CSV table of C-alpha atoms in Angstrom, one decimal:
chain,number,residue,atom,x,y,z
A,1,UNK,CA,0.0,0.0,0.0
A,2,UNK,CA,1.6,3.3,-1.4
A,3,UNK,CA,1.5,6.1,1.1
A,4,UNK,CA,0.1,9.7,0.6
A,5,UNK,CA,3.1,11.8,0.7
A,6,UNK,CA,2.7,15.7,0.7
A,7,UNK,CA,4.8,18.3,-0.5
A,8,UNK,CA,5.7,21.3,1.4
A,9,UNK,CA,3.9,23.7,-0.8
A,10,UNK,CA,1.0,21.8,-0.5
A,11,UNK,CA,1.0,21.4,3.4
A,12,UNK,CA,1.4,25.4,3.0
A,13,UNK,CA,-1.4,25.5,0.6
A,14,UNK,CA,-3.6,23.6,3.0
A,15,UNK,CA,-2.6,25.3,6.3
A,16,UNK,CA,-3.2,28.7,4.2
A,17,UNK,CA,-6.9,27.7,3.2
A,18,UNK,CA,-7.7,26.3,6.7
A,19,UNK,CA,-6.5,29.6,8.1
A,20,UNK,CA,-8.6,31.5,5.4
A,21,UNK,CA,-11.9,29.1,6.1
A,22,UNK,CA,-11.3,29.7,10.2
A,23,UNK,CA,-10.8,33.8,9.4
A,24,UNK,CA,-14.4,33.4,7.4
A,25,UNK,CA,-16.5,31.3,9.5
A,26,UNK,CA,-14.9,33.2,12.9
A,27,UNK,CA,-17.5,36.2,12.8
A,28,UNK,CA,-20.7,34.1,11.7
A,29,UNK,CA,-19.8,31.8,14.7
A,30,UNK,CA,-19.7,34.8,16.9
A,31,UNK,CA,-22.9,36.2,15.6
A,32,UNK,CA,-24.6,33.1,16.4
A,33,UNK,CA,-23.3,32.7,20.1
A,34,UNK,CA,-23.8,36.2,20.7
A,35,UNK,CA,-27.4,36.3,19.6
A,36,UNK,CA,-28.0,34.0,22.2
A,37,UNK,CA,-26.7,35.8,25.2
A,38,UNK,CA,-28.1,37.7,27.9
A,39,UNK,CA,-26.8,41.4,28.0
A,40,UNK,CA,-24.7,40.7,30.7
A,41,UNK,CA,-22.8,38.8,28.4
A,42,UNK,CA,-22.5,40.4,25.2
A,43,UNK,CA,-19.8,42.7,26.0
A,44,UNK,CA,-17.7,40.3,28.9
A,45,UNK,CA,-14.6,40.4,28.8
A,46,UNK,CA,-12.8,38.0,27.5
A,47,UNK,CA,-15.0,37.4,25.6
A,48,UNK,CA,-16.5,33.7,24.9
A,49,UNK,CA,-18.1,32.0,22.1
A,50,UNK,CA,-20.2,29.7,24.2
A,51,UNK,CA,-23.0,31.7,26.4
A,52,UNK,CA,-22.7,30.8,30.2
A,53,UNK,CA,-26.8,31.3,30.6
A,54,UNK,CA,-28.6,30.4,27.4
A,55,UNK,CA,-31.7,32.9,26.2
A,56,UNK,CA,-34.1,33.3,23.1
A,57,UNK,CA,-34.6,37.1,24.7
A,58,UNK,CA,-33.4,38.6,21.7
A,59,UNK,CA,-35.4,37.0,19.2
A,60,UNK,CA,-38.0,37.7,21.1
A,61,UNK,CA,-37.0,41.8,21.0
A,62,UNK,CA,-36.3,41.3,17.6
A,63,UNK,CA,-40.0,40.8,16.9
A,64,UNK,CA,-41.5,43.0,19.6
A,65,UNK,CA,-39.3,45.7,18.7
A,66,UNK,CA,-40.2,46.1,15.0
A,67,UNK,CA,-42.1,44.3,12.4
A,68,UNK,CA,-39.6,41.9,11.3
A,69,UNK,CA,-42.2,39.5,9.3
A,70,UNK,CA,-42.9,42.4,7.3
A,71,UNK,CA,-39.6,43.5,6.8
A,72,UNK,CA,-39.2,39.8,5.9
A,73,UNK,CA,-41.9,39.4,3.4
A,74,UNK,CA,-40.5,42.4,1.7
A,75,UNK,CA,-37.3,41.6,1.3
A,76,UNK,CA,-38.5,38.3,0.5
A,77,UNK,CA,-41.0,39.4,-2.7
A,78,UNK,CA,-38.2,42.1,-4.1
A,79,UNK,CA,-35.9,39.3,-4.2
A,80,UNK,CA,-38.0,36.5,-5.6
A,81,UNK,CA,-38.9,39.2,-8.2
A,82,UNK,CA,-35.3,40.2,-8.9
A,83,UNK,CA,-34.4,36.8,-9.1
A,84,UNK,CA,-36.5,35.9,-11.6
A,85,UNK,CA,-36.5,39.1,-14.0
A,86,UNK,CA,-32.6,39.0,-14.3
A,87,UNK,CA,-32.7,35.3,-14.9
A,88,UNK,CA,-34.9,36.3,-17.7
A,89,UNK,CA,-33.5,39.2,-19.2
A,90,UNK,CA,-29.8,37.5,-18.9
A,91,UNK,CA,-30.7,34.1,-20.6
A,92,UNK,CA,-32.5,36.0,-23.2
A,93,UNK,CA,-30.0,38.7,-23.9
A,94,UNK,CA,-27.0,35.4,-23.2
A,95,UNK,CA,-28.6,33.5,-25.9
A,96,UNK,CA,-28.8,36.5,-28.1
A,97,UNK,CA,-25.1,37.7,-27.9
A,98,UNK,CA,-23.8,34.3,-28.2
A,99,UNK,CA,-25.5,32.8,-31.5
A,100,UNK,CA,-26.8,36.1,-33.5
A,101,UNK,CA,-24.9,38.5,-35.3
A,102,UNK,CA,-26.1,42.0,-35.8
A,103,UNK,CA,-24.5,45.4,-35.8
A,104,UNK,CA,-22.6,47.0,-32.9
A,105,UNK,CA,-22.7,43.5,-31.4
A,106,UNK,CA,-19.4,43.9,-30.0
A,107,UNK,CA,-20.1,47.0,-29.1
A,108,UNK,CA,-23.1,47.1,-27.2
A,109,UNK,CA,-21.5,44.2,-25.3
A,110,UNK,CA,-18.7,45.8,-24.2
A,111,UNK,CA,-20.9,48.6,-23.2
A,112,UNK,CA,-23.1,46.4,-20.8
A,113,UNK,CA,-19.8,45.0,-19.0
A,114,UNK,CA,-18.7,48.5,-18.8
A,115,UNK,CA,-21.6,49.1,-16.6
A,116,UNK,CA,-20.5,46.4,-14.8
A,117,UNK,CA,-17.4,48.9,-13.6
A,118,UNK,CA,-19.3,51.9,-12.7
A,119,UNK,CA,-20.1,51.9,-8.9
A,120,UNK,CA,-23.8,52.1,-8.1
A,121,UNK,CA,-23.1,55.6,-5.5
A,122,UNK,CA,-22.7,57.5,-8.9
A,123,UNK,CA,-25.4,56.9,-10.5
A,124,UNK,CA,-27.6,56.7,-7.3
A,125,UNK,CA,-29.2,60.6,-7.4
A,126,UNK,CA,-29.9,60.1,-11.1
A,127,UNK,CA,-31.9,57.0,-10.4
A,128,UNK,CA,-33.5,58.6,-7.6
A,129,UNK,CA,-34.5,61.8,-9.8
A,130,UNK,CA,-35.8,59.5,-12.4
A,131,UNK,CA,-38.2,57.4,-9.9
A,132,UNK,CA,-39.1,60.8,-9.0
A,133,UNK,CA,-40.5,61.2,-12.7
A,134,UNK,CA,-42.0,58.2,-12.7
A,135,UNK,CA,-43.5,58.5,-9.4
A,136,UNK,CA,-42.2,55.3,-7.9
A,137,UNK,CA,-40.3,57.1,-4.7
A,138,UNK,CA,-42.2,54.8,-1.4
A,139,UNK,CA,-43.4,52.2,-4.0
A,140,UNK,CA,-42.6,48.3,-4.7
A,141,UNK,CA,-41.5,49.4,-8.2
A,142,UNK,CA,-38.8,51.9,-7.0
A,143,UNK,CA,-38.0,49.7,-4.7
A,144,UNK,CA,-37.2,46.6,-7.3
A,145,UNK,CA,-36.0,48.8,-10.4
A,146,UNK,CA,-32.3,48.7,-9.8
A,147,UNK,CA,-32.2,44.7,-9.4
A,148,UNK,CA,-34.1,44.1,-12.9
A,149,UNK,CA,-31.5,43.7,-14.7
A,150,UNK,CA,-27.3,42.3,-14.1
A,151,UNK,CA,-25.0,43.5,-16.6
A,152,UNK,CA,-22.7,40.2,-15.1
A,153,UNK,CA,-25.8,37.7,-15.2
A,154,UNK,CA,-25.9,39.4,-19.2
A,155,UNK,CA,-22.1,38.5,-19.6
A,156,UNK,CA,-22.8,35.1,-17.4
A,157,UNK,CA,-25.1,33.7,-20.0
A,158,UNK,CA,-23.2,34.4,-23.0
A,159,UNK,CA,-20.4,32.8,-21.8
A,160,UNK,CA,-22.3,29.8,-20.9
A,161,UNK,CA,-24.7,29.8,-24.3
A,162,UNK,CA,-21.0,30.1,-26.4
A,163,UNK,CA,-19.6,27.4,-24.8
A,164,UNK,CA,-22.2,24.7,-23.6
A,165,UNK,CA,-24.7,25.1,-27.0
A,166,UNK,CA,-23.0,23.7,-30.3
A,167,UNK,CA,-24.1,25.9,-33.4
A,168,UNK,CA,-24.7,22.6,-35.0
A,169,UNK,CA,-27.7,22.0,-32.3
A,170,UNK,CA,-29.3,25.7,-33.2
A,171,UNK,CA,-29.3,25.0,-36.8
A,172,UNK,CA,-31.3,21.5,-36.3
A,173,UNK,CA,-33.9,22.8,-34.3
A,174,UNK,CA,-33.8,26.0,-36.8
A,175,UNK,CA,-34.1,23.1,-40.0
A,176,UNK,CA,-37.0,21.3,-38.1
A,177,UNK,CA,-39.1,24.4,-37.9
A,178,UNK,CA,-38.7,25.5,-34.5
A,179,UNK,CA,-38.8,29.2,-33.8
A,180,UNK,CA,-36.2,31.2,-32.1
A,181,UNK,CA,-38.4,31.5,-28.6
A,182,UNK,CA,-39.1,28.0,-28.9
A,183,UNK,CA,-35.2,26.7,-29.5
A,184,UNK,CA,-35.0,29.5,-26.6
A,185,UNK,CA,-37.7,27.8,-24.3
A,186,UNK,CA,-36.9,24.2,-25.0
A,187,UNK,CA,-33.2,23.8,-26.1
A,188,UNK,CA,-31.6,26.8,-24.3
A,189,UNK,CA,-33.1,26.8,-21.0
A,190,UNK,CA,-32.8,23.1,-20.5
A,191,UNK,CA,-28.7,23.6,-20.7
A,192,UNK,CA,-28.5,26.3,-19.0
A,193,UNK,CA,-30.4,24.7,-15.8
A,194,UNK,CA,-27.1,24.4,-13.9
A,195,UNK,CA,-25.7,28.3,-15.3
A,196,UNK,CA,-29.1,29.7,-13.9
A,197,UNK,CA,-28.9,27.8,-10.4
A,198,UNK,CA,-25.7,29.6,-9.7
A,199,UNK,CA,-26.7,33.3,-11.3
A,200,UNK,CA,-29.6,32.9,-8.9
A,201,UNK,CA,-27.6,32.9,-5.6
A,202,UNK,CA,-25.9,36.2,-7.4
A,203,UNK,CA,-29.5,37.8,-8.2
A,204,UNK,CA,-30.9,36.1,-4.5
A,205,UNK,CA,-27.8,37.9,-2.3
A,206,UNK,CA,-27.5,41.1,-3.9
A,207,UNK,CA,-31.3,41.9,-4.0
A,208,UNK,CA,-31.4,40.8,-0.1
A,209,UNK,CA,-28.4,42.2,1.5
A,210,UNK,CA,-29.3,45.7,-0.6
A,211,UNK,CA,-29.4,48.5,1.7
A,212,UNK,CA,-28.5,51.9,0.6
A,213,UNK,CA,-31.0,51.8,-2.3
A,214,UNK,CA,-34.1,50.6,0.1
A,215,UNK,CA,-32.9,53.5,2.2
A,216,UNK,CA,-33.0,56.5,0.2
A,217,UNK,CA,-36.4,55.0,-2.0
A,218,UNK,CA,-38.8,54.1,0.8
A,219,UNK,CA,-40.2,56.6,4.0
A,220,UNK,CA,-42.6,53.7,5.2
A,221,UNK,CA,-41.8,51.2,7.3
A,222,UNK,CA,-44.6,49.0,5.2
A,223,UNK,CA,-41.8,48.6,2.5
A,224,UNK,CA,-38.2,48.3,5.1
A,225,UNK,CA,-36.3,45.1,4.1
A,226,UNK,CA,-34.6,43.3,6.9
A,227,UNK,CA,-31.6,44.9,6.3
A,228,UNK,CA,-33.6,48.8,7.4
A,229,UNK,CA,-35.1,47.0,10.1
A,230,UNK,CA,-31.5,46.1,11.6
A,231,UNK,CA,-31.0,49.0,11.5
A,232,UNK,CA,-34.2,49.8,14.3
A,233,UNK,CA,-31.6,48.4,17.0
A,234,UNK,CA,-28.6,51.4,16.7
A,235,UNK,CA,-29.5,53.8,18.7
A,236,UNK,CA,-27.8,57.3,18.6
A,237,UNK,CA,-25.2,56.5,21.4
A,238,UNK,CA,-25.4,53.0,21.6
A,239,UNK,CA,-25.8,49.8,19.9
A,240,UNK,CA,-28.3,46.5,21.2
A,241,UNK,CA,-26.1,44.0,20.0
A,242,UNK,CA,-28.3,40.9,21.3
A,243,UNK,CA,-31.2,42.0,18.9
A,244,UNK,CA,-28.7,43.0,16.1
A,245,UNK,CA,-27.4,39.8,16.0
A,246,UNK,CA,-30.1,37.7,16.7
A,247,UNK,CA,-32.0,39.5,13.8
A,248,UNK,CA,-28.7,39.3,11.7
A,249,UNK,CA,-28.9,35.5,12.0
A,250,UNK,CA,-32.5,35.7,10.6
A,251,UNK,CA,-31.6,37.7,8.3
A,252,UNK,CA,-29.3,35.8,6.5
A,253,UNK,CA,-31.2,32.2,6.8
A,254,UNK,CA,-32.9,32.6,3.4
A,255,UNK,CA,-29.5,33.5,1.7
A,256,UNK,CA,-28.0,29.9,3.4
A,257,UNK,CA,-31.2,27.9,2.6
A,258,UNK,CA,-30.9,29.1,-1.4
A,259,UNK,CA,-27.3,28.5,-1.3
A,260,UNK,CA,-27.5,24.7,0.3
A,261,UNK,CA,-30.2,23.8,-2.5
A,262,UNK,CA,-28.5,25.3,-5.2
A,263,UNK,CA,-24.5,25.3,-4.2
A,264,UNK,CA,-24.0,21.8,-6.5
A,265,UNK,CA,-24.2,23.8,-9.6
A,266,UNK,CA,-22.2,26.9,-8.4
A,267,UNK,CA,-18.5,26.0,-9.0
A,268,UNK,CA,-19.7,24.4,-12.6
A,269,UNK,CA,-21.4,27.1,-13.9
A,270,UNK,CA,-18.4,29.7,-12.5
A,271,UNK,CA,-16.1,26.9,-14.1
A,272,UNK,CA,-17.8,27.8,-17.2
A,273,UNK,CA,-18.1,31.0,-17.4
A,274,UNK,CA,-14.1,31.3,-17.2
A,275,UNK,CA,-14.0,29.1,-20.7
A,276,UNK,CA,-13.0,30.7,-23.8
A,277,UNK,CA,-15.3,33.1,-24.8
């Protein structure tokens, strides 16, 4: 029996990750324990990951303080609806840009990725003027306009479309009559399947953890996403850390359940997307 022998770059490599994984999971852990504690506790020093006296207290607050299953619901429903229109919109505009040709293709294309590079702060006020326009300030719509559309889901599918789909399958479905929107609906989709599981943890986190755009569009607490209604336990001169946390850690369980149902087809369709393009 041949023994496993390892190198020292590779010990170094796995120490390296371990460290990096233990740096990660370090603050989540914390959150957890600390959500948990009485507020005798939360600021003891040293400090300790495992509570001495064990309480649900702060889940409680977290609900009495603040309407969190409202806060919930909406920041469940814009991202469900996020989700779903950039899955859309990128397969479509994927499939598009990686079997037609048209003019300024190339073009256009680089255009979308450059939007990719333009932070969201400068470009924030002109949004906000716009909405204005369209009278969408303290409405669903304003709320859910930014997180329509991903310039990176756009540049996602293509990559995925030019490299999964042969040409050769196109043109059959093309010869046998189908239309484009059915080769579309019935060939495209179908492949993509593992592609659109991952770009939907992309679409699922950034619409949830949004919080600067929820801020400046809504003035009723009907339409607060979790991530305002954290925001109900800081205080001017103080922060109530028990709550915070404990509605941190219910803030982020719908983000965990989406990635544990969908995390098989993650590292393939980011595999993919760096093949040539």
């Amino acid at each position: 029996m041949k023994r496993k022998y390892f190198s020292a770059g590779t010990l170094a490599l796995h120490i390296l990750l371990l460290t990096g994984s233990v740096v990660m999971v370090l603050p989540f852990v914390w959150m957890l324990s600390t959500s948990f504690k009485p507020p005798s506790e939360v600021l003891s020093w040293p400090p300790q990951f495992i509570p001495k006296t064990w309480t649900i207290a702060n889940y409680v607050a977290v609900f009495k303080t603040a309407p969190f299953l409202r806060f919930f619901a909406n920041s469940l429903l814009v991202s469900i609806v996020s989700t779903a229109s950039i899955l859309i919109s990128s397969t479509l505009a994927g499939y598009v840009f990686g079997k037609f040709d048209f003019p300024f293709k190339n073009l256009l294309f680089i255009v979308i990725l450059a939007t990719a590079m333009v932070p969201f702060e400068t470009y924030m006020i002109p949004l906000y003027l716009r909405m204005v326009q369209f009278g969408w300030v303290n409405k669903f719509a304003g709320l859910v306009a930014p997180y329509l559309v991903m310039s990176y889901g756009i540049f996602f599918m293509r990559q995925n479309v030019h490299t999964t789909i042969p040409d050769e399958l196109i043109d059959a479905a093309r010869i046998d009559g189908l239309s484009e929107f059915g080769i579309y609906r019935k060939i495209v989709l179908p492949l993509l399947s593992g592609s659109c599981n991952a770009l939907a943890i992309f679409a699922f986190m950034q619409s949830w953890a949004a919080f600067i755009w929820p801020l400046i569009i809504t003035s009723s607490r009907e339409l607060w996403t979790m991530e305002l209604g954290l925001g109900m336990f800081q205080y001017r001169f103080s922060i109530d850390l028990g709550p915070i946390n404990a509605g941190s850690v219910l803030s982020i369980f719908p983000v965990l359940v989406v990635f544990l149902l969908l995390r098989k087809n993650i590292v393939k369709g980011i595999t993919l997307t760096g093949m040539k393009a």
